[in-house]
Coordinates of C-alpha atoms and ligand atoms in Angstrom, one line a residue:
X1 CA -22.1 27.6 -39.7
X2 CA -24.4 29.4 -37.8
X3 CA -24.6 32.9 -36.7
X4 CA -26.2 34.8 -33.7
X5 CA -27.6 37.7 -33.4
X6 CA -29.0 39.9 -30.8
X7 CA -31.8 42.2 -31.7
X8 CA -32.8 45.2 -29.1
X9 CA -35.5 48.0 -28.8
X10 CA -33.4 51.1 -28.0
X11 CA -36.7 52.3 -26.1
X12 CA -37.2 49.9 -23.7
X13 CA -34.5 47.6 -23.5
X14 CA -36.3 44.7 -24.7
X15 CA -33.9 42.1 -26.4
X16 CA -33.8 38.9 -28.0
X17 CA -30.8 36.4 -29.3
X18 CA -31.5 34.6 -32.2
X19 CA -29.9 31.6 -34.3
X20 CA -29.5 31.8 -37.9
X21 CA -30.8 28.3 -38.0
X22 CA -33.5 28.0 -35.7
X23 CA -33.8 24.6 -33.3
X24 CA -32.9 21.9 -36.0
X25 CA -34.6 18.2 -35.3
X26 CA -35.2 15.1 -36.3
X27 CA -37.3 11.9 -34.9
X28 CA -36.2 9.3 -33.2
X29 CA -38.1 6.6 -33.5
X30 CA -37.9 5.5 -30.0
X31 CA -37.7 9.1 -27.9
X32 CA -39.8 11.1 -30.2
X33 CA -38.2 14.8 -31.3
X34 CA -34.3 15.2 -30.7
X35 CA -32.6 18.4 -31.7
X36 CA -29.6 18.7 -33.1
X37 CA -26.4 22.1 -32.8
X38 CA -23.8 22.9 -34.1
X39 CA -21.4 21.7 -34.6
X40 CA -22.9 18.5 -34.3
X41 CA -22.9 17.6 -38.2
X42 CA -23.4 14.0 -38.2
X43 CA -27.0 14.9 -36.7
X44 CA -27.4 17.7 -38.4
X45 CA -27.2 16.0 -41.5
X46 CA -30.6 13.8 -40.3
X47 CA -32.7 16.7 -39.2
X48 CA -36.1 16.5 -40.9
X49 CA -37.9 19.6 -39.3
X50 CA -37.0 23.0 -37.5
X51 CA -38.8 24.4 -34.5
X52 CA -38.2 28.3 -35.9
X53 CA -38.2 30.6 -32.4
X54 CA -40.8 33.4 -32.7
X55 CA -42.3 36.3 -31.3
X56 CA -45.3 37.5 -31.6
X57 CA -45.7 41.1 -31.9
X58 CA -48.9 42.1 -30.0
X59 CA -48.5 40.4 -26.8
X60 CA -44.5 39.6 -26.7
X61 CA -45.3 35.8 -26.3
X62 CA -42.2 34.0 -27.3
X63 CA -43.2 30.3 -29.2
X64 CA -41.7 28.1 -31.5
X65 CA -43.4 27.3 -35.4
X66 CA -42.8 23.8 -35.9
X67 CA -42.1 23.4 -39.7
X68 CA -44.0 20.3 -40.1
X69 CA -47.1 21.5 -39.0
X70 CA -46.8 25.6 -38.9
X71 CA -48.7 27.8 -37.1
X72 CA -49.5 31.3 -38.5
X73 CA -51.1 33.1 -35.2
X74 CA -49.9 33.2 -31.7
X75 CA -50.6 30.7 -29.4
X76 CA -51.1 33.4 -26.3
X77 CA -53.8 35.7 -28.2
X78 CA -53.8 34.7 -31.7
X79 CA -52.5 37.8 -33.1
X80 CA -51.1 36.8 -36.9
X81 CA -48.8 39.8 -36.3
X82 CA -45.9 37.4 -35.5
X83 CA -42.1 37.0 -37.1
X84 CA -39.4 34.9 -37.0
X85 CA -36.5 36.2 -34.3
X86 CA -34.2 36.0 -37.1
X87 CA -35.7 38.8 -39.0
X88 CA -36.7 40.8 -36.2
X89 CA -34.9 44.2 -37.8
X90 CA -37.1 47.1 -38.0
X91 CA -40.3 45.5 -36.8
X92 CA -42.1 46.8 -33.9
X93 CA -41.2 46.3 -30.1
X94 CA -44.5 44.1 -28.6
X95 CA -43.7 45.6 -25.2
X96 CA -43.4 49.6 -25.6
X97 CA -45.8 51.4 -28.3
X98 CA -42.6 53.2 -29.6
X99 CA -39.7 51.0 -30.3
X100 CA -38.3 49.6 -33.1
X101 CA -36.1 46.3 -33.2
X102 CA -32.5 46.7 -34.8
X103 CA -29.3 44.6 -34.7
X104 CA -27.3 45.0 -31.6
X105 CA -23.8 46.0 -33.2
X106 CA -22.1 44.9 -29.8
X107 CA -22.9 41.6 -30.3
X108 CA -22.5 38.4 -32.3
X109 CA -21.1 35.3 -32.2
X110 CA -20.7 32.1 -34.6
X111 CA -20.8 28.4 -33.8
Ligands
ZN201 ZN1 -39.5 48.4 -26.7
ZN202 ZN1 -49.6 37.0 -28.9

């Protein structure tokens, strides 16, 4: 099961949706990276690597960390400030110098 969340700064307006489960994959030997949802089990079960969605908190830059090689800076401006959108609650909005992330209660959904 996976679970979605949406986490918004009440200042600005700045959102994000997020998977529990990040972008599962695996590699096919013969078309390189394939990812595999939910509720897609059979692939699932496969899955070598996730590509974890992330945002960096200085410039807003949105990027994958590839668990087989990770990364622990941006990519845009190689801020380390950076966190996985999963566990966006309570950290600060990249876009306005006031906000705060937190869990839209509104929204949610499970696949
Ligand atoms: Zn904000
Ligand atoms: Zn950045």
């Amino acid at each position: 099961m996976a679970e979605c969340l949406r986490f918004i700064c009440r200042a600005c307006g700045k959102n994000i949706e997020s998977w529990s489960d990040g972008n599962p994959y695996y590699i096919d030997a013969s078309v390189g990276k394939q990812y595999a949802h939910h509720p897609d089990h059979e692939r699932l079960a496969i899955c070598t690597g996730n590509d974890a969605p992330h945002l960096c908190l200085t410039c807003g830059n949105e990027f994958v960390v590839d668990s087989s090689a990770p990364i622990k800076h941006c990519p845009e401006c190689s801020s380390l400030n950076i966190a996985d959108t999963f566990h966006l609650s309570g950290r600060h909005c990249p876009v306005c110098p006031a906000g705060y992330f937190e869990i839209d209660p509104d929204f949610g959904c499970i696949s």
